[in-house]
Amino acid sequence: MSHALTLMQWLSPAFPVGAFAYSHGLEQVIADGVVTDAPSLQDWLAPLVQHGSGWADAVLLAVAHRADTGADADAAARAFAASAERLQETDLQGAAFCQTARSVWGVEIDGLTYPVAVGRAAGIMGIPLAETLPIYLHAFASNLVSVAQRAMPLGQTDGQRVLAALTPIITDTATRAETATLDDLSATSFAADIAAMRHETLTHRIFRT
């Protein structure tokens, strides 16, 4: 139970990594009129989790969890970032996570990208990978649903419907990532990567990415 509570705290919106400030390119496609309602949001998020940066994050987290250090996974995460904003997002959130994990739990990690930092912290504290991965991916999807609720007309009930519909995809992606190595690192959600690149020049925006 303590492991679950720790993960819930780490991946809660209240944890000070500033996740609320990042849309992961979603703000761009809302502005484009590509994502306009619950069904189109679900259609956008499902491949992002299963085949895009959600999958890539899960692989990086798993590799970092099993490693003696997070150096290789962190280098791969930085090289794999599809845009300047994606790199900024994972770098700043990772730095904030490391700082809080050191201050509160005494976990000696520093300067790691976000999924690598979570994976290393969980590994150091003996939190099983099988518990960490689905909660991380759920938090990833939940944050983007929250972005949509702030950036477009999407009610709380519809937001929860989207999250519930994503549950099997989150579970499957987490299970696949448990045994993944850096050789399995991939992302084929190209529209999301392009949206993140285009967001860098979006004129009117409320999110950093």
Coordinates of N, CA and C in Angstrom, one line a residue:
M1 N 0.8 -1.2 0.0 CA 0.0 0.0 0.0 C 0.9 1.3 0.0
S2 N 2.0 1.2 0.8 CA 2.8 2.4 0.8 C 3.4 2.8 -0.5
H3 N 3.8 1.7 -1.3 CA 4.3 2.0 -2.7 C 3.2 2.7 -3.5
A4 N 2.0 2.2 -3.5 CA 0.9 2.9 -4.3 C 0.7 4.3 -3.8
L5 N 0.8 4.6 -2.6 CA 0.6 5.9 -2.1 C 1.7 6.8 -2.5
T6 N 2.9 6.3 -2.5 CA 4.1 7.1 -2.9 C 3.9 7.5 -4.4
L7 N 3.6 6.5 -5.2 CA 3.4 6.8 -6.6 C 2.3 7.7 -6.9
M8 N 1.2 7.6 -6.1 CA 0.1 8.5 -6.3 C 0.5 10.0 -5.9
Q9 N 1.4 10.1 -4.9 CA 1.9 11.4 -4.5 C 2.8 12.0 -5.6
W10 N 3.7 11.1 -6.1 CA 4.7 11.6 -7.1 C 4.0 12.0 -8.4
L11 N 2.9 11.3 -8.8 CA 2.3 11.6 -10.1 C 1.0 12.3 -10.0
S12 N 0.7 12.9 -8.8 CA -0.5 13.7 -8.6 C -0.3 15.1 -9.2
P13 N -1.4 15.7 -9.6 CA -1.3 17.1 -10.1 C -0.7 18.1 -9.1
A14 N -0.7 17.7 -7.8 CA -0.2 18.5 -6.7 C 1.3 18.4 -6.6
F15 N 1.9 17.4 -7.2 CA 3.4 17.3 -7.1 C 4.0 18.4 -7.9
P16 N 5.0 19.1 -7.4 CA 5.5 20.3 -8.0 C 6.5 20.1 -9.2
V17 N 5.9 19.5 -10.3 CA 6.7 19.5 -11.5 C 6.2 20.4 -12.6
G18 N 5.0 21.1 -12.2 CA 4.5 22.0 -13.2 C 3.8 21.4 -14.4
A19 N 3.3 20.1 -14.3 CA 2.7 19.4 -15.4 C 1.6 20.2 -16.0
F20 N 0.9 21.0 -15.2 CA -0.3 21.7 -15.7 C 0.1 22.8 -16.7
A21 N 1.3 23.1 -16.8 CA 1.8 24.2 -17.8 C 2.1 23.6 -19.1
Y22 N 2.1 22.3 -19.3 CA 2.5 21.7 -20.6 C 1.4 21.0 -21.2
S23 N 1.2 21.2 -22.5 CA 0.1 20.6 -23.3 C 0.6 19.5 -24.2
H24 N 1.9 19.4 -24.3 CA 2.5 18.3 -25.2 C 2.0 18.4 -26.6
G25 N 1.8 19.7 -27.1 CA 1.4 19.9 -28.4 C -0.1 19.9 -28.6
L26 N -0.9 19.5 -27.6 CA -2.3 19.4 -27.7 C -3.0 20.7 -27.9
E27 N -2.4 21.8 -27.3 CA -3.0 23.1 -27.5 C -3.0 23.5 -29.0
Q28 N -2.0 23.1 -29.7 CA -1.9 23.4 -31.2 C -3.0 22.7 -32.0
V29 N -3.3 21.4 -31.7 CA -4.3 20.8 -32.5 C -5.7 21.2 -32.1
I30 N -5.9 21.7 -30.8 CA -7.1 22.3 -30.4 C -7.3 23.6 -31.2
A31 N -6.3 24.4 -31.3 CA -6.3 25.6 -32.1 C -6.6 25.4 -33.6
D32 N -6.1 24.2 -34.1 CA -6.3 23.9 -35.5 C -7.7 23.3 -35.8
G33 N -8.4 23.0 -34.7 CA -9.7 22.4 -34.9 C -9.7 20.9 -35.2
V34 N -8.6 20.3 -34.9 CA -8.4 18.8 -35.1 C -9.1 18.1 -33.9
V35 N -8.8 18.6 -32.7 CA -9.5 18.0 -31.5 C -10.5 19.0 -31.0
T36 N -11.8 18.6 -31.0 CA -12.9 19.5 -30.7 C -13.8 19.0 -29.7
D37 N -13.8 17.7 -29.4 CA -14.7 17.1 -28.4 C -14.1 15.8 -27.9
A38 N -14.9 15.1 -27.0 CA -14.4 13.9 -26.4 C -14.0 12.9 -27.3
P39 N -14.7 12.5 -28.4 CA -14.3 11.5 -29.3 C -13.0 11.8 -30.0
S40 N -12.8 13.0 -30.5 CA -11.6 13.4 -31.2 C -10.4 13.5 -30.2
L41 N -10.7 13.9 -28.9 CA -9.6 13.8 -27.9 C -9.2 12.4 -27.7
Q42 N -10.1 11.5 -27.5 CA -9.7 10.1 -27.3 C -9.0 9.6 -28.5
D43 N -9.4 9.9 -29.7 CA -8.7 9.5 -30.9 C -7.3 10.0 -31.0
W44 N -7.1 11.2 -30.4 CA -5.7 11.8 -30.4 C -4.8 11.2 -29.3
L45 N -5.4 10.9 -28.2 CA -4.6 10.4 -27.1 C -4.2 9.0 -27.2
A46 N -5.1 8.1 -27.7 CA -4.9 6.7 -27.8 C -3.6 6.3 -28.5
P47 N -3.4 6.8 -29.7 CA -2.1 6.5 -30.4 C -0.9 7.1 -29.7
L48 N -1.1 8.3 -29.1 CA 0.0 9.0 -28.4 C 0.5 8.1 -27.2
V49 N -0.4 7.5 -26.5 CA 0.0 6.6 -25.4 C 0.6 5.3 -25.9
Q50 N -0.1 4.7 -26.9 CA 0.2 3.4 -27.4 C 1.5 3.3 -28.3
H51 N 1.6 4.3 -29.1 CA 2.7 4.3 -30.1 C 3.6 5.5 -30.1
G52 N 3.2 6.6 -29.4 CA 4.0 7.8 -29.4 C 4.8 8.1 -28.2
S53 N 4.8 9.3 -27.7 CA 5.7 9.6 -26.6 C 5.3 9.0 -25.3
G54 N 4.0 8.5 -25.2 CA 3.7 7.7 -24.0 C 4.5 6.4 -23.9
W55 N 4.5 5.7 -25.1 CA 5.3 4.5 -25.2 C 6.8 4.8 -24.9
A56 N 7.3 5.8 -25.6 CA 8.7 6.1 -25.4 C 9.0 6.4 -24.0
D57 N 8.2 7.2 -23.3 CA 8.4 7.5 -21.9 C 8.4 6.2 -21.0
A58 N 7.5 5.3 -21.4 CA 7.4 4.0 -20.6 C 8.6 3.2 -20.8
V59 N 9.2 3.2 -22.0 CA 10.4 2.4 -22.2 C 11.6 3.0 -21.4
L60 N 11.7 4.4 -21.5 CA 12.8 5.1 -20.8 C 12.6 4.8 -19.3
L61 N 11.4 4.9 -18.8 CA 11.2 4.7 -17.3 C 11.6 3.3 -17.0
A62 N 11.2 2.3 -17.8 CA 11.6 0.9 -17.5 C 13.1 0.7 -17.5
V63 N 13.7 1.2 -18.5 CA 15.2 1.0 -18.6 C 15.9 1.7 -17.4
A64 N 15.4 2.9 -17.0 CA 16.0 3.6 -15.9 C 15.8 2.8 -14.5
H65 N 14.6 2.2 -14.4 CA 14.3 1.5 -13.2 C 15.2 0.3 -13.0
R66 N 15.6 -0.3 -14.1 CA 16.4 -1.5 -13.9 C 17.9 -1.2 -13.9
A67 N 18.3 0.0 -14.3 CA 19.7 0.3 -14.4 C 20.4 0.7 -13.1
D68 N 21.7 0.7 -13.0 CA 22.4 1.1 -11.9 C 22.5 2.7 -11.8
T69 N 22.5 3.3 -13.0 CA 22.3 4.8 -13.1 C 21.4 5.1 -14.2
G70 N 20.9 6.3 -14.3 CA 20.0 6.7 -15.4 C 20.7 7.3 -16.5
A71 N 22.0 7.2 -16.6 CA 22.8 8.0 -17.6 C 22.4 7.6 -19.0
D72 N 22.4 6.3 -19.3 CA 22.1 5.9 -20.7 C 20.7 6.2 -21.1
A73 N 19.8 6.0 -20.2 CA 18.4 6.3 -20.5 C 18.2 7.8 -20.7
D74 N 18.8 8.6 -19.8 CA 18.7 10.0 -19.9 C 19.3 10.6 -21.2
A75 N 20.4 10.1 -21.6 CA 21.0 10.5 -22.9 C 20.1 10.1 -24.1
A76 N 19.5 8.9 -24.0 CA 18.6 8.5 -25.1 C 17.3 9.4 -25.1
A77 N 16.8 9.8 -23.9 CA 15.6 10.6 -23.8 C 15.9 12.0 -24.4
R78 N 17.0 12.5 -24.2 CA 17.3 13.9 -24.7 C 17.5 13.8 -26.2
A79 N 18.2 12.8 -26.7 CA 18.4 12.6 -28.1 C 17.1 12.3 -28.9
F80 N 16.2 11.7 -28.2 CA 14.9 11.2 -28.8 C 13.8 12.3 -28.8
A81 N 14.0 13.4 -28.1 CA 13.0 14.4 -28.0 C 12.8 15.0 -29.4
A82 N 11.5 15.0 -29.8 CA 11.2 15.3 -31.2 C 11.2 16.8 -31.5
S83 N 11.2 17.7 -30.5 CA 11.2 19.1 -30.7 C 11.9 19.8 -29.5
A84 N 12.2 21.1 -29.7 CA 12.8 21.9 -28.6 C 11.8 21.9 -27.4
E85 N 10.5 22.1 -27.7 CA 9.5 22.1 -26.6 C 9.4 20.8 -25.9
R86 N 9.5 19.7 -26.6 CA 9.4 18.4 -26.0 C 10.6 18.2 -25.0
L87 N 11.8 18.6 -25.5 CA 13.0 18.5 -24.7 C 12.9 19.4 -23.4
Q88 N 12.4 20.6 -23.6 CA 12.2 21.5 -22.5 C 11.2 20.9 -21.5
E89 N 10.1 20.3 -22.0 CA 9.1 19.8 -21.1 C 9.7 18.6 -20.2
T90 N 10.4 17.7 -20.8 CA 10.9 16.6 -20.1 C 12.1 17.0 -19.2
D91 N 12.9 18.0 -19.6 CA 14.0 18.4 -18.9 C 13.6 19.2 -17.6
L92 N 12.7 20.1 -17.8 CA 12.3 21.0 -16.6 C 11.4 20.2 -15.6
Q93 N 10.5 19.3 -16.1 CA 9.8 18.5 -15.2 C 10.7 17.5 -14.5
G94 N 11.6 16.9 -15.2 CA 12.6 16.0 -14.6 C 13.4 16.7 -13.5
A95 N 13.9 17.9 -13.8 CA 14.7 18.6 -12.8 C 13.9 18.9 -11.5
A96 N 12.6 19.3 -11.7 CA 11.7 19.6 -10.6 C 11.4 18.3 -9.8
F97 N 11.2 17.2 -10.5 CA 11.0 15.9 -9.8 C 12.2 15.5 -9.0
C98 N 13.4 15.6 -9.6 CA 14.6 15.2 -8.9 C 14.8 16.1 -7.6
Q99 N 14.5 17.3 -7.7 CA 14.7 18.2 -6.5 C 13.8 17.8 -5.4
T100 N 12.6 17.6 -5.7 CA 11.6 17.2 -4.7 C 11.9 15.9 -4.1
A101 N 12.2 14.9 -5.0 CA 12.5 13.5 -4.5 C 13.7 13.6 -3.5
R102 N 14.7 14.4 -3.8 CA 15.9 14.5 -2.9 C 15.5 15.1 -1.6
S103 N 14.7 16.2 -1.7 CA 14.3 17.0 -0.5 C 13.4 16.2 0.5
V104 N 12.5 15.4 -0.1 CA 11.5 14.8 0.7 C 11.9 13.3 1.1
W105 N 12.4 12.6 0.1 CA 12.7 11.2 0.3 C 14.2 10.8 0.4
G106 N 15.0 11.8 0.2 CA 16.4 11.6 0.2 C 16.9 10.7 -0.9
V107 N 16.2 10.7 -2.1 CA 16.6 10.0 -3.2 C 17.7 10.8 -4.0
E108 N 18.9 10.2 -4.1 CA 20.0 10.9 -4.7 C 19.9 10.9 -6.3
I109 N 19.1 11.7 -6.9 CA 19.0 11.8 -8.3 C 19.1 13.3 -8.7
D110 N 19.6 13.6 -9.8 CA 19.8 15.0 -10.2 C 19.9 15.1 -11.7
G111 N 19.3 16.1 -12.3 CA 19.5 16.4 -13.7 C 19.0 15.4 -14.7
L112 N 18.0 14.7 -14.4 CA 17.4 13.6 -15.2 C 16.1 14.1 -15.9
T113 N 15.9 13.6 -17.1 CA 14.6 13.9 -17.8 C 13.5 13.2 -17.0
Y114 N 12.3 13.6 -17.2 CA 11.2 13.2 -16.3 C 10.9 11.7 -16.2
P115 N 10.7 11.0 -17.3 CA 10.4 9.5 -17.1 C 11.6 8.8 -16.5
V116 N 12.8 9.3 -16.8 CA 14.0 8.6 -16.3 C 14.1 8.9 -14.8
A117 N 13.8 10.1 -14.4 CA 13.8 10.5 -13.0 C 12.8 9.6 -12.2
V118 N 11.6 9.5 -12.7 CA 10.6 8.7 -12.0 C 11.1 7.2 -12.0
G119 N 11.6 6.7 -13.1 CA 12.1 5.3 -13.1 C 13.2 5.1 -12.1
R120 N 14.2 6.0 -12.0 CA 15.3 5.8 -11.1 C 14.8 5.9 -9.7
A121 N 14.0 6.9 -9.4 CA 13.5 7.0 -8.0 C 12.7 5.8 -7.6
A122 N 11.9 5.3 -8.4 CA 11.1 4.1 -8.1 C 12.0 2.9 -7.9
G123 N 13.0 2.8 -8.7 CA 14.0 1.7 -8.6 C 14.8 1.8 -7.3
I124 N 15.2 2.9 -6.9 CA 16.0 3.2 -5.7 C 15.2 2.8 -4.5
M125 N 13.9 3.2 -4.5 CA 13.0 3.0 -3.4 C 12.3 1.6 -3.4
G126 N 12.7 0.8 -4.4 CA 12.1 -0.6 -4.4 C 10.7 -0.6 -4.8
I127 N 10.2 0.4 -5.5 CA 8.8 0.3 -5.9 C 8.8 -0.5 -7.2
P128 N 7.9 -1.5 -7.3 CA 7.9 -2.4 -8.5 C 7.6 -1.6 -9.8
L129 N 8.3 -2.0 -10.8 CA 8.1 -1.5 -12.1 C 6.7 -1.7 -12.6
A130 N 6.1 -2.9 -12.3 CA 4.8 -3.2 -12.7 C 3.7 -2.3 -12.1
E131 N 4.0 -1.7 -11.0 CA 3.1 -0.7 -10.4 C 3.4 0.7 -10.9
T132 N 4.6 1.0 -11.2 CA 5.0 2.4 -11.6 C 4.5 2.7 -13.0
L133 N 4.7 1.8 -13.9 CA 4.4 2.1 -15.3 C 2.9 2.5 -15.6
P134 N 1.9 1.7 -15.1 CA 0.6 2.2 -15.4 C 0.1 3.4 -14.8
I135 N 0.7 3.7 -13.5 CA 0.3 4.9 -12.9 C 0.9 6.1 -13.6
Y136 N 2.2 6.0 -14.0 CA 2.8 7.0 -14.8 C 2.0 7.3 -16.1
L137 N 1.7 6.3 -16.8 CA 1.0 6.5 -18.1 C -0.4 7.1 -17.8
H138 N -1.1 6.7 -16.7 CA -2.4 7.3 -16.4 C -2.2 8.7 -16.1
A139 N -1.2 9.1 -15.4 CA -1.0 10.5 -15.0 C -0.7 11.3 -16.3
F140 N 0.1 10.7 -17.2 CA 0.4 11.4 -18.5 C -0.9 11.7 -19.3
A141 N -1.8 10.7 -19.4 CA -3.1 10.9 -20.1 C -4.0 11.8 -19.3
S142 N -4.0 11.7 -18.0 CA -4.9 12.5 -17.2 C -4.5 14.0 -17.3
N143 N -3.2 14.3 -17.4 CA -2.8 15.7 -17.5 C -3.3 16.3 -18.8
L144 N -3.2 15.5 -19.9 CA -3.6 16.0 -21.2 C -5.2 16.1 -21.3
V145 N -5.9 15.3 -20.6 CA -7.3 15.5 -20.5 C -7.6 16.8 -19.8
S146 N -6.9 17.1 -18.7 CA -7.0 18.4 -18.0 C -6.7 19.5 -18.9
V147 N -5.7 19.4 -19.7 CA -5.4 20.5 -20.7 C -6.6 20.7 -21.6
A148 N -7.2 19.7 -22.1 CA -8.3 19.8 -23.0 C -9.5 20.5 -22.3
Q149 N -9.7 20.2 -21.1 CA -10.8 20.8 -20.3 C -10.6 22.3 -20.1
R150 N -9.3 22.7 -20.1 CA -9.1 24.1 -20.0 C -9.0 24.9 -21.3
A151 N -8.8 24.1 -22.4 CA -8.5 24.8 -23.7 C -9.7 24.7 -24.6
M152 N -10.7 23.9 -24.3 CA -11.8 23.7 -25.2 C -13.1 23.3 -24.4
P153 N -14.2 23.3 -25.0 CA -15.4 22.9 -24.2 C -15.5 21.4 -24.0
L154 N -15.0 21.0 -22.8 CA -15.0 19.6 -22.5 C -15.4 19.5 -21.0
G155 N -16.5 18.9 -20.7 CA -17.0 18.7 -19.4 C -16.2 17.7 -18.6
Q156 N -16.4 17.7 -17.3 CA -15.6 16.8 -16.4 C -16.1 15.4 -16.6
T157 N -17.3 15.1 -16.9 CA -17.8 13.8 -17.1 C -17.3 13.2 -18.4
D158 N -17.3 14.0 -19.4 CA -16.7 13.6 -20.7 C -15.2 13.3 -20.6
G159 N -14.5 14.1 -19.8 CA -13.1 13.9 -19.6 C -12.9 12.6 -18.9
Q160 N -13.7 12.2 -17.9 CA -13.5 10.9 -17.2 C -13.9 9.8 -18.2
R161 N -14.8 10.0 -19.1 CA -15.1 8.9 -20.1 C -13.9 8.7 -20.9
V162 N -13.3 9.7 -21.4 CA -12.1 9.6 -22.2 C -11.0 8.8 -21.4
L163 N -10.8 9.1 -20.2 CA -9.7 8.4 -19.4 C -10.1 7.0 -19.2
A164 N -11.4 6.7 -18.9 CA -11.8 5.3 -18.7 C -11.6 4.5 -20.0
A165 N -11.9 5.1 -21.1 CA -11.7 4.4 -22.4 C -10.3 4.1 -22.7
L166 N -9.4 4.9 -22.2 CA -8.0 4.7 -22.4 C -7.3 3.7 -21.5
T167 N -8.1 3.3 -20.5 CA -7.5 2.3 -19.5 C -6.9 1.1 -20.1
P168 N -7.6 0.4 -21.0 CA -7.0 -0.8 -21.6 C -5.7 -0.5 -22.3
I169 N -5.7 0.6 -23.0 CA -4.5 1.0 -23.8 C -3.3 1.3 -22.8
I170 N -3.6 2.0 -21.7 CA -2.6 2.3 -20.7 C -2.1 1.0 -20.1
T171 N -3.0 0.0 -19.8 CA -2.6 -1.2 -19.2 C -1.7 -2.0 -20.2
D172 N -2.1 -2.1 -21.4 CA -1.4 -2.9 -22.4 C 0.0 -2.3 -22.7
T173 N 0.1 -0.9 -22.8 CA 1.3 -0.3 -23.0 C 2.3 -0.5 -21.8
A174 N 1.8 -0.4 -20.6 CA 2.6 -0.6 -19.4 C 3.2 -2.0 -19.4
T175 N 2.3 -3.0 -19.7 CA 2.7 -4.4 -19.7 C 3.8 -4.6 -20.8
R176 N 3.7 -4.1 -22.0 CA 4.7 -4.2 -23.0 C 6.0 -3.6 -22.6
A177 N 5.9 -2.5 -21.9 CA 7.2 -1.7 -21.6 C 8.0 -2.4 -20.5
E178 N 7.4 -3.3 -19.7 CA 8.0 -3.9 -18.5 C 9.4 -4.5 -18.9
T179 N 9.4 -5.2 -20.1 CA 10.6 -5.9 -20.5 C 11.3 -5.2 -21.6
A180 N 11.0 -3.9 -21.9 CA 11.6 -3.2 -23.0 C 13.0 -2.8 -22.7
T181 N 13.8 -2.6 -23.8 CA 15.1 -2.1 -23.7 C 15.2 -0.8 -24.6
L182 N 16.3 -0.2 -24.6 CA 16.5 1.0 -25.4 C 16.3 0.6 -26.9
D183 N 16.5 -0.6 -27.3 CA 16.3 -1.0 -28.6 C 14.8 -1.0 -29.0
D184 N 14.0 -1.0 -28.1 CA 12.5 -0.9 -28.3 C 12.0 0.6 -28.4
L185 N 12.9 1.5 -28.2 CA 12.5 2.9 -28.2 C 12.0 3.3 -29.5
S186 N 10.8 3.8 -29.6 CA 10.2 4.3 -30.9 C 9.1 5.2 -30.6
A187 N 8.7 6.0 -31.6 CA 7.5 6.8 -31.5 C 7.0 7.0 -32.9
T188 N 5.8 6.6 -33.2 CA 5.2 6.7 -34.5 C 3.9 7.5 -34.5
S189 N 3.8 8.3 -33.5 CA 2.6 9.2 -33.5 C 3.1 10.6 -34.1
F190 N 3.3 10.6 -35.4 CA 4.0 11.7 -36.1 C 3.2 13.0 -36.0
A191 N 1.9 12.9 -36.1 CA 1.0 14.1 -36.0 C 1.3 14.8 -34.7
A192 N 1.4 14.1 -33.6 CA 1.6 14.7 -32.3 C 3.0 15.4 -32.3
D193 N 4.0 14.7 -32.9 CA 5.4 15.3 -32.9 C 5.3 16.6 -33.7
I194 N 4.6 16.6 -34.9 CA 4.5 17.8 -35.7 C 3.8 18.9 -35.0
A195 N 2.7 18.6 -34.2 CA 2.0 19.6 -33.5 C 2.9 20.2 -32.4
A196 N 3.7 19.4 -31.8 CA 4.6 19.9 -30.8 C 5.6 20.9 -31.4
M197 N 6.1 20.6 -32.6 CA 7.0 21.5 -33.3 C 6.3 22.8 -33.7
R198 N 5.1 22.7 -34.2 CA 4.3 23.9 -34.6 C 3.9 24.8 -33.4
H199 N 3.7 24.2 -32.3 CA 3.3 25.0 -31.1 C 4.4 26.0 -30.7
E200 N 5.6 25.8 -31.1 CA 6.7 26.7 -30.8 C 6.4 28.1 -31.3
T201 N 5.6 28.2 -32.4 CA 5.3 29.5 -33.0 C 3.9 29.9 -33.0
L202 N 3.1 29.1 -32.1 CA 1.7 29.5 -32.0 C 1.5 30.9 -31.3
T203 N 0.8 31.7 -31.9 CA 0.7 33.1 -31.5 C 0.1 33.3 -30.1
H204 N -1.1 32.7 -30.0 CA -1.9 32.9 -28.8 C -1.9 31.5 -28.0
R205 N -1.3 31.4 -26.9 CA -1.3 30.2 -26.2 C -1.2 30.4 -24.7
I206 N -1.7 29.4 -23.9 CA -1.7 29.5 -22.5 C -0.7 28.4 -21.9
F207 N -0.2 27.5 -22.7 CA 0.6 26.4 -22.2 C 2.0 26.6 -22.8
R208 N 3.0 26.1 -22.1 CA 4.4 26.3 -22.5 C 4.8 25.4 -23.7
T209 N 4.1 24.3 -23.8 CA 4.4 23.4 -24.9 C 3.1 22.9 -25.5

